[in-house]
Amino acid sequence: MPTHSNPPSDQHPTTDLNVSGLSHLNSNGDINMVDVSGKTATTRVAHAAGQVCFPTDIYAQIKAADGMTKKGSITQTAHIAGIMAAKRTHDLIPLCHPLPLDKIGLTFAYDDRANAITVAATVKVTHKTGVEMEALTAVSVACLTIYDMTKALSHDIMIEGIHLIHKSGGKSDYQYSSIE
């Protein structure tokens, strides 16, 4: 039976990458799942956000209908999709640990200046690893669901700005300041 191996080092160079800072790579640059068995379970929280931006006329139409389409409520459907996605993050993102999530919350807000619906997610767990990926996945899938529910109105829709806002409870806390 054939075995899989990493490509030769000239095809997979790690010299330009500080692998010591990447938790999913060992010192040889090989992929591995992080061992969290020695960590202490703590309450961990992550907040993420993103936006779905629309052409001005489409945004006005969606807002005037309070997010109701022939398919149903945009935000209610996206809310359920975001929760489902957070719960299935370990099935979607390689090397994520399956976690018994304590809380998954999503909010949706109209942003008139950006002609956008802003999606925010908060995920909480008491465990040995954080929930950043779960929060980001919830936002991503909720945004994709909004796109799916509105694409009949226009394909000039952009999903943008998906980012981690805050995380706490682990080895280090994080607060988003800006990318600049």
Coordinates of N, CA and C in Angstrom, one line a residue:
M1 N 0.9 -1.2 0.0 CA 0.0 0.0 0.0 C 0.9 1.2 0.0
P2 N 0.6 2.2 -0.9 CA 1.5 3.4 -0.9 C 1.3 4.2 0.3
T3 N 2.3 4.9 0.7 CA 2.3 5.8 1.8 C 2.4 7.2 1.3
H4 N 1.8 8.2 2.1 CA 1.9 9.6 1.7 C 3.1 10.2 2.4
S5 N 3.8 11.1 1.8 CA 4.9 11.8 2.4 C 4.8 13.2 2.0
N6 N 5.6 14.0 2.7 CA 5.7 15.5 2.3 C 6.4 15.6 1.0
P7 N 6.2 16.6 0.2 CA 7.0 16.8 -1.0 C 8.4 17.2 -0.6
P8 N 9.3 16.9 -1.5 CA 10.7 17.3 -1.3 C 10.8 18.7 -0.8
S9 N 11.8 19.0 0.0 CA 12.0 20.3 0.7 C 12.1 21.4 -0.3
D10 N 12.5 21.2 -1.6 CA 12.6 22.2 -2.5 C 11.2 22.6 -3.1
Q11 N 10.2 21.7 -2.9 CA 8.8 22.0 -3.2 C 8.0 22.5 -2.1
H12 N 8.5 22.4 -0.9 CA 7.8 22.7 0.4 C 8.8 23.4 1.3
P13 N 9.4 24.5 0.9 CA 10.4 25.1 1.8 C 9.8 25.7 3.0
T14 N 10.5 25.5 4.1 CA 10.0 26.1 5.4 C 11.0 27.1 5.9
T15 N 12.1 27.4 5.1 CA 13.1 28.3 5.5 C 12.6 29.8 5.6
D16 N 11.6 30.1 4.8 CA 11.1 31.4 4.8 C 10.0 31.6 5.9
L17 N 9.6 30.5 6.5 CA 8.5 30.5 7.5 C 9.1 30.2 8.9
N18 N 8.7 31.0 9.9 CA 9.1 30.6 11.2 C 8.1 29.6 11.8
V19 N 8.4 28.3 11.6 CA 7.5 27.3 11.9 C 7.3 27.2 13.5
S20 N 8.3 27.7 14.2 CA 8.1 27.7 15.7 C 6.9 28.5 16.1
G21 N 6.5 29.4 15.3 CA 5.3 30.2 15.7 C 4.0 29.7 15.3
L22 N 4.0 28.6 14.5 CA 2.8 28.0 14.0 C 2.5 26.7 14.7
S23 N 1.4 26.7 15.5 CA 1.1 25.6 16.4 C 0.8 24.3 15.7
H24 N 0.4 24.4 14.4 CA 0.0 23.2 13.7 C 1.1 22.6 12.9
L25 N 2.3 23.1 13.0 CA 3.5 22.5 12.4 C 4.5 22.2 13.4
N26 N 5.2 21.0 13.2 CA 6.3 20.7 14.1 C 7.6 21.3 13.6
S27 N 8.7 21.0 14.3 CA 9.9 21.6 13.9 C 10.4 21.3 12.5
N28 N 9.9 20.2 11.9 CA 10.2 19.8 10.6 C 9.3 20.4 9.5
G29 N 8.3 21.1 10.0 CA 7.3 21.7 9.1 C 6.2 20.7 8.8
D30 N 6.1 19.6 9.5 CA 5.0 18.6 9.2 C 3.8 19.0 10.0
I31 N 2.6 18.8 9.4 CA 1.3 19.1 10.0 C 1.0 18.2 11.2
N32 N 0.5 18.7 12.2 CA 0.0 17.9 13.3 C -1.1 18.7 14.1
M33 N -2.0 17.9 14.7 CA -3.0 18.5 15.5 C -2.4 18.9 16.9
V34 N -2.7 20.0 17.4 CA -2.1 20.5 18.6 C -2.6 19.6 19.8
D35 N -1.6 19.2 20.6 CA -1.9 18.4 21.8 C -2.3 19.3 22.9
V36 N -3.6 19.3 23.3 CA -4.1 20.2 24.4 C -4.3 19.4 25.7
S37 N -3.8 18.2 25.7 CA -4.1 17.3 26.9 C -3.5 17.9 28.2
G38 N -2.4 18.7 28.1 CA -1.7 19.2 29.3 C -2.3 20.6 29.7
K39 N -3.2 21.1 28.9 CA -3.7 22.4 29.2 C -4.9 22.3 30.2
T40 N -5.1 23.4 30.9 CA -6.2 23.5 31.9 C -7.4 24.1 31.2
A41 N -8.6 23.5 31.5 CA -9.8 24.0 30.9 C -10.2 25.3 31.6
T42 N -10.4 26.3 30.7 CA -10.8 27.6 31.2 C -12.0 28.1 30.3
T43 N -12.7 29.1 30.7 CA -13.8 29.7 29.9 C -13.1 30.5 28.9
R44 N -13.4 30.3 27.6 CA -12.9 31.0 26.5 C -14.0 31.5 25.7
V45 N -13.8 32.8 25.2 CA -14.8 33.5 24.4 C -14.1 34.1 23.2
A46 N -14.8 34.1 22.1 CA -14.3 34.7 20.9 C -15.4 35.5 20.2
H47 N -15.1 36.7 19.7 CA -16.0 37.5 19.0 C -15.5 37.7 17.6
A48 N -16.3 37.6 16.5 CA -15.9 37.8 15.2 C -17.0 38.6 14.5
A49 N -16.6 39.2 13.3 CA -17.6 40.0 12.6 C -17.2 40.0 11.1
G50 N -18.2 40.4 10.3 CA -18.0 40.5 8.8 C -19.2 41.2 8.3
Q51 N -19.1 41.6 7.0 CA -20.2 42.3 6.3 C -20.5 41.7 5.0
V52 N -21.8 41.8 4.6 CA -22.3 41.5 3.3 C -22.7 42.8 2.7
C53 N -22.0 43.3 1.7 CA -22.3 44.6 1.1 C -23.1 44.5 -0.2
F54 N -24.0 45.4 -0.4 CA -24.9 45.3 -1.6 C -24.9 46.6 -2.4
P55 N -25.3 46.5 -3.7 CA -25.5 47.7 -4.4 C -26.6 48.6 -3.7
T56 N -26.5 49.9 -3.8 CA -27.4 50.8 -3.0 C -28.9 50.4 -3.2
D57 N -29.3 50.2 -4.4 CA -30.7 49.9 -4.6 C -31.1 48.5 -4.0
I58 N -30.3 47.6 -4.1 CA -30.6 46.2 -3.5 C -30.6 46.3 -2.0
Y59 N -29.7 47.0 -1.4 CA -29.7 47.2 0.0 C -31.0 47.9 0.5
A60 N -31.4 48.9 -0.2 CA -32.6 49.6 0.1 C -33.8 48.7 0.1
Q61 N -33.8 47.9 -1.0 CA -34.9 46.9 -1.1 C -35.0 45.9 0.0
I62 N -33.8 45.4 0.4 CA -33.7 44.4 1.5 C -34.1 45.0 2.8
K63 N -33.6 46.2 3.0 CA -33.9 46.9 4.3 C -35.4 47.2 4.4
A64 N -36.0 47.7 3.3 CA -37.4 48.1 3.2 C -38.3 46.8 3.5
A65 N -37.9 45.7 3.1 CA -38.6 44.4 3.3 C -38.2 43.8 4.6
D66 N -37.4 44.5 5.4 CA -36.9 44.0 6.7 C -36.3 42.6 6.6
G67 N -35.6 42.4 5.5 CA -34.9 41.1 5.3 C -35.7 39.9 4.9
M68 N -37.0 40.2 4.5 CA -37.8 39.1 4.1 C -37.7 38.9 2.6
T69 N -37.5 37.6 2.1 CA -37.4 37.3 0.7 C -38.4 36.2 0.5
K70 N -38.5 35.8 -0.8 CA -39.3 34.6 -1.2 C -38.9 33.3 -0.4
K71 N -37.6 33.3 -0.1 CA -37.0 32.2 0.6 C -37.3 32.2 2.1
G72 N -37.7 33.4 2.6 CA -37.9 33.6 4.0 C -37.1 34.7 4.6
S73 N -36.9 34.7 5.9 CA -36.2 35.7 6.6 C -34.7 35.5 6.3
I74 N -34.0 36.5 5.8 CA -32.6 36.4 5.6 C -31.8 36.2 6.9
T75 N -32.1 37.0 7.9 CA -31.3 37.0 9.1 C -31.7 35.7 10.0
Q76 N -32.9 35.3 10.0 CA -33.3 34.1 10.7 C -32.6 32.9 10.1
T77 N -32.6 32.8 8.8 CA -31.9 31.7 8.1 C -30.4 31.7 8.3
A78 N -29.8 32.9 8.2 CA -28.4 33.1 8.4 C -28.0 32.8 9.9
H79 N -28.9 33.1 10.8 CA -28.6 32.9 12.2 C -28.5 31.4 12.4
I80 N -29.5 30.6 11.9 CA -29.4 29.2 12.1 C -28.2 28.6 11.4
A81 N -27.9 29.1 10.2 CA -26.7 28.6 9.5 C -25.4 28.9 10.2
G82 N -25.3 30.0 10.8 CA -24.1 30.4 11.6 C -23.9 29.5 12.8
I83 N -25.0 29.2 13.5 CA -25.0 28.3 14.7 C -24.6 26.9 14.2
M84 N -25.2 26.4 13.2 CA -24.8 25.1 12.7 C -23.4 25.0 12.3
A85 N -22.9 26.1 11.6 CA -21.5 26.1 11.2 C -20.5 26.1 12.4
A86 N -20.8 26.9 13.4 CA -19.9 26.9 14.6 C -19.8 25.5 15.2
K87 N -20.9 24.8 15.2 CA -21.0 23.5 15.8 C -20.2 22.5 15.0
R88 N -20.1 22.7 13.7 CA -19.4 21.8 12.8 C -18.0 22.3 12.3
T89 N -17.5 23.3 13.0 CA -16.2 23.8 12.6 C -15.1 22.7 12.4
H90 N -15.1 21.8 13.4 CA -14.1 20.7 13.3 C -14.2 19.8 12.1
D91 N -15.4 19.8 11.5 CA -15.6 19.0 10.3 C -15.2 19.8 9.0
L92 N -15.2 21.1 9.2 CA -14.9 22.0 8.0 C -13.4 22.4 7.9
I93 N -12.8 22.7 9.1 CA -11.4 23.2 9.2 C -10.5 22.1 9.7
P94 N -9.6 21.7 8.9 CA -8.7 20.6 9.3 C -7.9 21.0 10.6
L95 N -7.8 20.1 11.5 CA -7.0 20.2 12.7 C -7.7 21.0 13.8
C96 N -8.9 21.4 13.6 CA -9.7 22.0 14.7 C -10.2 20.9 15.6
H97 N -10.2 21.1 16.9 CA -10.7 20.1 17.9 C -12.2 20.2 17.9
P98 N -12.9 19.1 18.0 CA -14.3 19.2 18.3 C -14.6 19.7 19.7
L99 N -15.4 20.6 19.9 CA -15.6 21.3 21.2 C -17.1 21.3 21.6
P100 N -17.4 21.1 22.9 CA -18.7 21.2 23.4 C -19.1 22.6 23.7
L101 N -19.5 23.3 22.7 CA -19.7 24.8 22.8 C -20.8 25.1 23.8
D102 N -20.6 26.1 24.6 CA -21.5 26.5 25.7 C -22.5 27.5 25.1
K103 N -22.0 28.4 24.2 CA -22.9 29.5 23.7 C -22.4 29.8 22.3
I104 N -23.4 30.1 21.4 CA -23.2 30.6 20.1 C -24.3 31.7 19.9
G105 N -23.8 32.9 19.7 CA -24.8 34.0 19.5 C -24.4 34.7 18.3
L106 N -25.4 35.1 17.5 CA -25.1 35.9 16.3 C -26.0 37.1 16.3
T107 N -25.5 38.2 15.8 CA -26.4 39.5 15.7 C -26.2 40.0 14.2
F108 N -27.2 40.7 13.8 CA -27.3 41.2 12.5 C -27.7 42.6 12.5
A109 N -27.0 43.5 11.8 CA -27.3 44.9 11.9 C -27.2 45.5 10.5
Y110 N -28.1 46.4 10.2 CA -28.1 47.2 8.9 C -27.1 48.3 9.1
D111 N -26.2 48.4 8.1 CA -25.2 49.5 8.1 C -25.5 50.4 6.9
D112 N -26.2 51.5 7.1 CA -26.6 52.3 6.0 C -25.4 53.0 5.3
R113 N -24.4 53.3 6.0 CA -23.2 53.9 5.3 C -22.5 53.0 4.4
A114 N -22.5 51.7 4.7 CA -21.8 50.7 3.9 C -22.7 49.9 2.9
N115 N -24.0 50.2 3.0 CA -25.0 49.4 2.3 C -24.8 48.0 2.6
A116 N -24.7 47.6 3.8 CA -24.3 46.3 4.2 C -25.1 45.8 5.4
I117 N -25.1 44.5 5.5 CA -25.6 43.8 6.7 C -24.4 43.3 7.5
T118 N -24.2 43.8 8.7 CA -23.0 43.4 9.5 C -23.5 42.2 10.3
V119 N -22.6 41.2 10.3 CA -22.9 39.9 11.0 C -21.8 39.8 12.1
A120 N -22.2 39.6 13.3 CA -21.3 39.4 14.4 C -21.6 38.1 15.2
A121 N -20.6 37.4 15.6 CA -20.8 36.1 16.4 C -20.0 36.1 17.6
T122 N -20.6 35.6 18.7 CA -19.9 35.3 19.9 C -20.0 33.8 20.2
V123 N -18.9 33.2 20.5 CA -18.8 31.8 20.9 C -18.1 31.6 22.2
K124 N -18.7 30.7 23.0 CA -18.1 30.5 24.4 C -18.0 29.0 24.6
V125 N -16.9 28.7 25.3 CA -16.7 27.3 25.7 C -15.9 27.2 27.0
T126 N -16.0 26.2 27.8 CA -15.1 25.9 28.9 C -14.4 24.7 28.5
H127 N -13.1 24.9 28.0 CA -12.4 23.8 27.5 C -10.9 24.2 27.5
K128 N -10.1 23.3 26.8 CA -8.6 23.5 26.8 C -8.1 24.2 25.5
T129 N -9.0 24.6 24.7 CA -8.6 25.3 23.5 C -9.6 26.4 23.1
G130 N -9.2 27.4 22.4 CA -10.1 28.5 22.1 C -11.1 28.2 21.0
V131 N -12.0 29.2 20.8 CA -13.1 29.1 19.9 C -13.0 30.2 18.8
E132 N -11.8 30.7 18.5 CA -11.7 31.7 17.4 C -12.3 31.2 16.1
M133 N -11.9 30.0 15.7 CA -12.3 29.4 14.4 C -13.8 29.2 14.4
E134 N -14.4 28.8 15.5 CA -15.8 28.7 15.6 C -16.5 30.0 15.3
A135 N -16.0 31.0 15.9 CA -16.7 32.4 15.7 C -16.5 32.8 14.3
L136 N -15.3 32.7 13.7 CA -15.0 33.1 12.4 C -15.9 32.2 11.4
T137 N -16.0 30.9 11.7 CA -16.8 30.1 10.8 C -18.3 30.4 10.9
A138 N -18.8 30.8 12.0 CA -20.2 31.2 12.2 C -20.4 32.4 11.3
V139 N -19.5 33.4 11.4 CA -19.7 34.6 10.6 C -19.6 34.3 9.1
S140 N -18.6 33.5 8.7 CA -18.4 33.2 7.3 C -19.7 32.6 6.7
V141 N -20.2 31.5 7.4 CA -21.3 30.8 6.8 C -22.6 31.6 6.9
A142 N -22.8 32.4 7.9 CA -23.9 33.3 8.0 C -23.9 34.3 6.8
C143 N -22.7 34.9 6.5 CA -22.5 35.8 5.4 C -22.8 35.1 4.1
L144 N -22.3 33.9 3.9 CA -22.6 33.1 2.7 C -24.1 32.8 2.5
T145 N -24.7 32.6 3.6 CA -26.2 32.3 3.6 C -26.9 33.5 3.2
I146 N -26.5 34.7 3.7 CA -27.2 36.0 3.2 C -26.9 36.1 1.7
Y147 N -25.7 35.9 1.3 CA -25.4 35.9 -0.2 C -26.4 35.0 -0.9
D148 N -26.5 33.8 -0.5 CA -27.3 32.8 -1.2 C -28.8 33.2 -1.2
M149 N -29.3 33.8 -0.2 CA -30.7 34.2 -0.1 C -31.0 35.5 -0.9
T150 N -29.9 36.3 -1.3 CA -30.1 37.5 -2.0 C -29.6 37.5 -3.4
K151 N -28.9 36.5 -3.8 CA -28.2 36.5 -5.1 C -29.2 36.6 -6.3
A152 N -30.5 36.3 -6.1 CA -31.5 36.5 -7.2 C -31.7 37.9 -7.4
L153 N -31.4 38.8 -6.5 CA -31.6 40.2 -6.6 C -30.4 40.9 -7.3
S154 N -29.2 40.3 -7.1 CA -28.0 40.8 -7.7 C -26.8 39.9 -7.4
H155 N -25.9 39.8 -8.3 CA -24.6 39.1 -8.0 C -23.5 40.1 -7.7
D156 N -23.9 41.4 -7.7 CA -22.9 42.4 -7.3 C -22.9 42.5 -5.7
I157 N -22.7 41.4 -5.1 CA -22.7 41.4 -3.6 C -21.3 41.0 -3.1
M158 N -20.8 41.7 -2.1 CA -19.5 41.3 -1.6 C -19.5 41.0 -0.2
I159 N -18.8 39.9 0.2 CA -18.6 39.5 1.6 C -17.2 40.0 1.9
E160 N -17.1 40.8 3.0 CA -15.8 41.4 3.3 C -15.6 41.6 4.8
G161 N -14.4 41.8 5.1 CA -14.0 42.2 6.5 C -14.2 41.2 7.5
I162 N -14.2 39.9 7.2 CA -14.4 38.9 8.2 C -13.1 38.8 9.1
H163 N -13.3 39.1 10.4 CA -12.1 39.1 11.2 C -12.5 38.8 12.7
L164 N -11.4 38.4 13.4 CA -11.6 38.2 14.9 C -11.5 39.6 15.5
I165 N -12.5 39.8 16.4 CA -12.5 41.1 17.1 C -11.9 41.0 18.5
H166 N -12.1 39.9 19.1 CA -11.6 39.7 20.5 C -11.6 38.2 20.9
K167 N -10.6 37.8 21.6 CA -10.7 36.5 22.3 C -10.1 36.6 23.7
S168 N -10.6 35.8 24.5 CA -10.1 35.8 25.9 C -10.2 34.4 26.5
G169 N -9.5 34.2 27.6 CA -9.6 33.0 28.4 C -8.5 31.9 28.1
G170 N -7.7 32.1 27.2 CA -6.6 31.2 26.9 C -5.2 31.7 27.4
K171 N -4.2 31.2 26.7 CA -2.8 31.6 27.1 C -2.6 33.1 26.9
S172 N -3.3 33.6 25.8 CA -3.2 35.1 25.6 C -4.5 35.6 25.1
D173 N -4.8 36.8 25.5 CA -6.0 37.5 25.1 C -5.7 38.3 23.8
Y174 N -6.7 38.7 23.1 CA -6.5 39.4 21.8 C -7.6 40.4 21.7
Q175 N -7.2 41.6 21.2 CA -8.2 42.7 20.9 C -7.8 43.3 19.6
Y176 N -8.7 43.2 18.6 CA -8.5 43.8 17.3 C -8.3 45.3 17.4
S177 N -7.2 45.8 16.7 CA -7.0 47.2 16.7 C -7.2 47.7 15.2
S178 N -6.4 47.2 14.3 CA -6.6 47.4 12.9 C -5.5 46.7 12.1
I179 N -5.7 46.5 10.9 CA -4.8 45.8 10.0 C -3.6 46.7 9.6
E180 N -3.9 48.0 9.6 CA -2.8 48.9 9.1 C -1.6 48.9 10.0

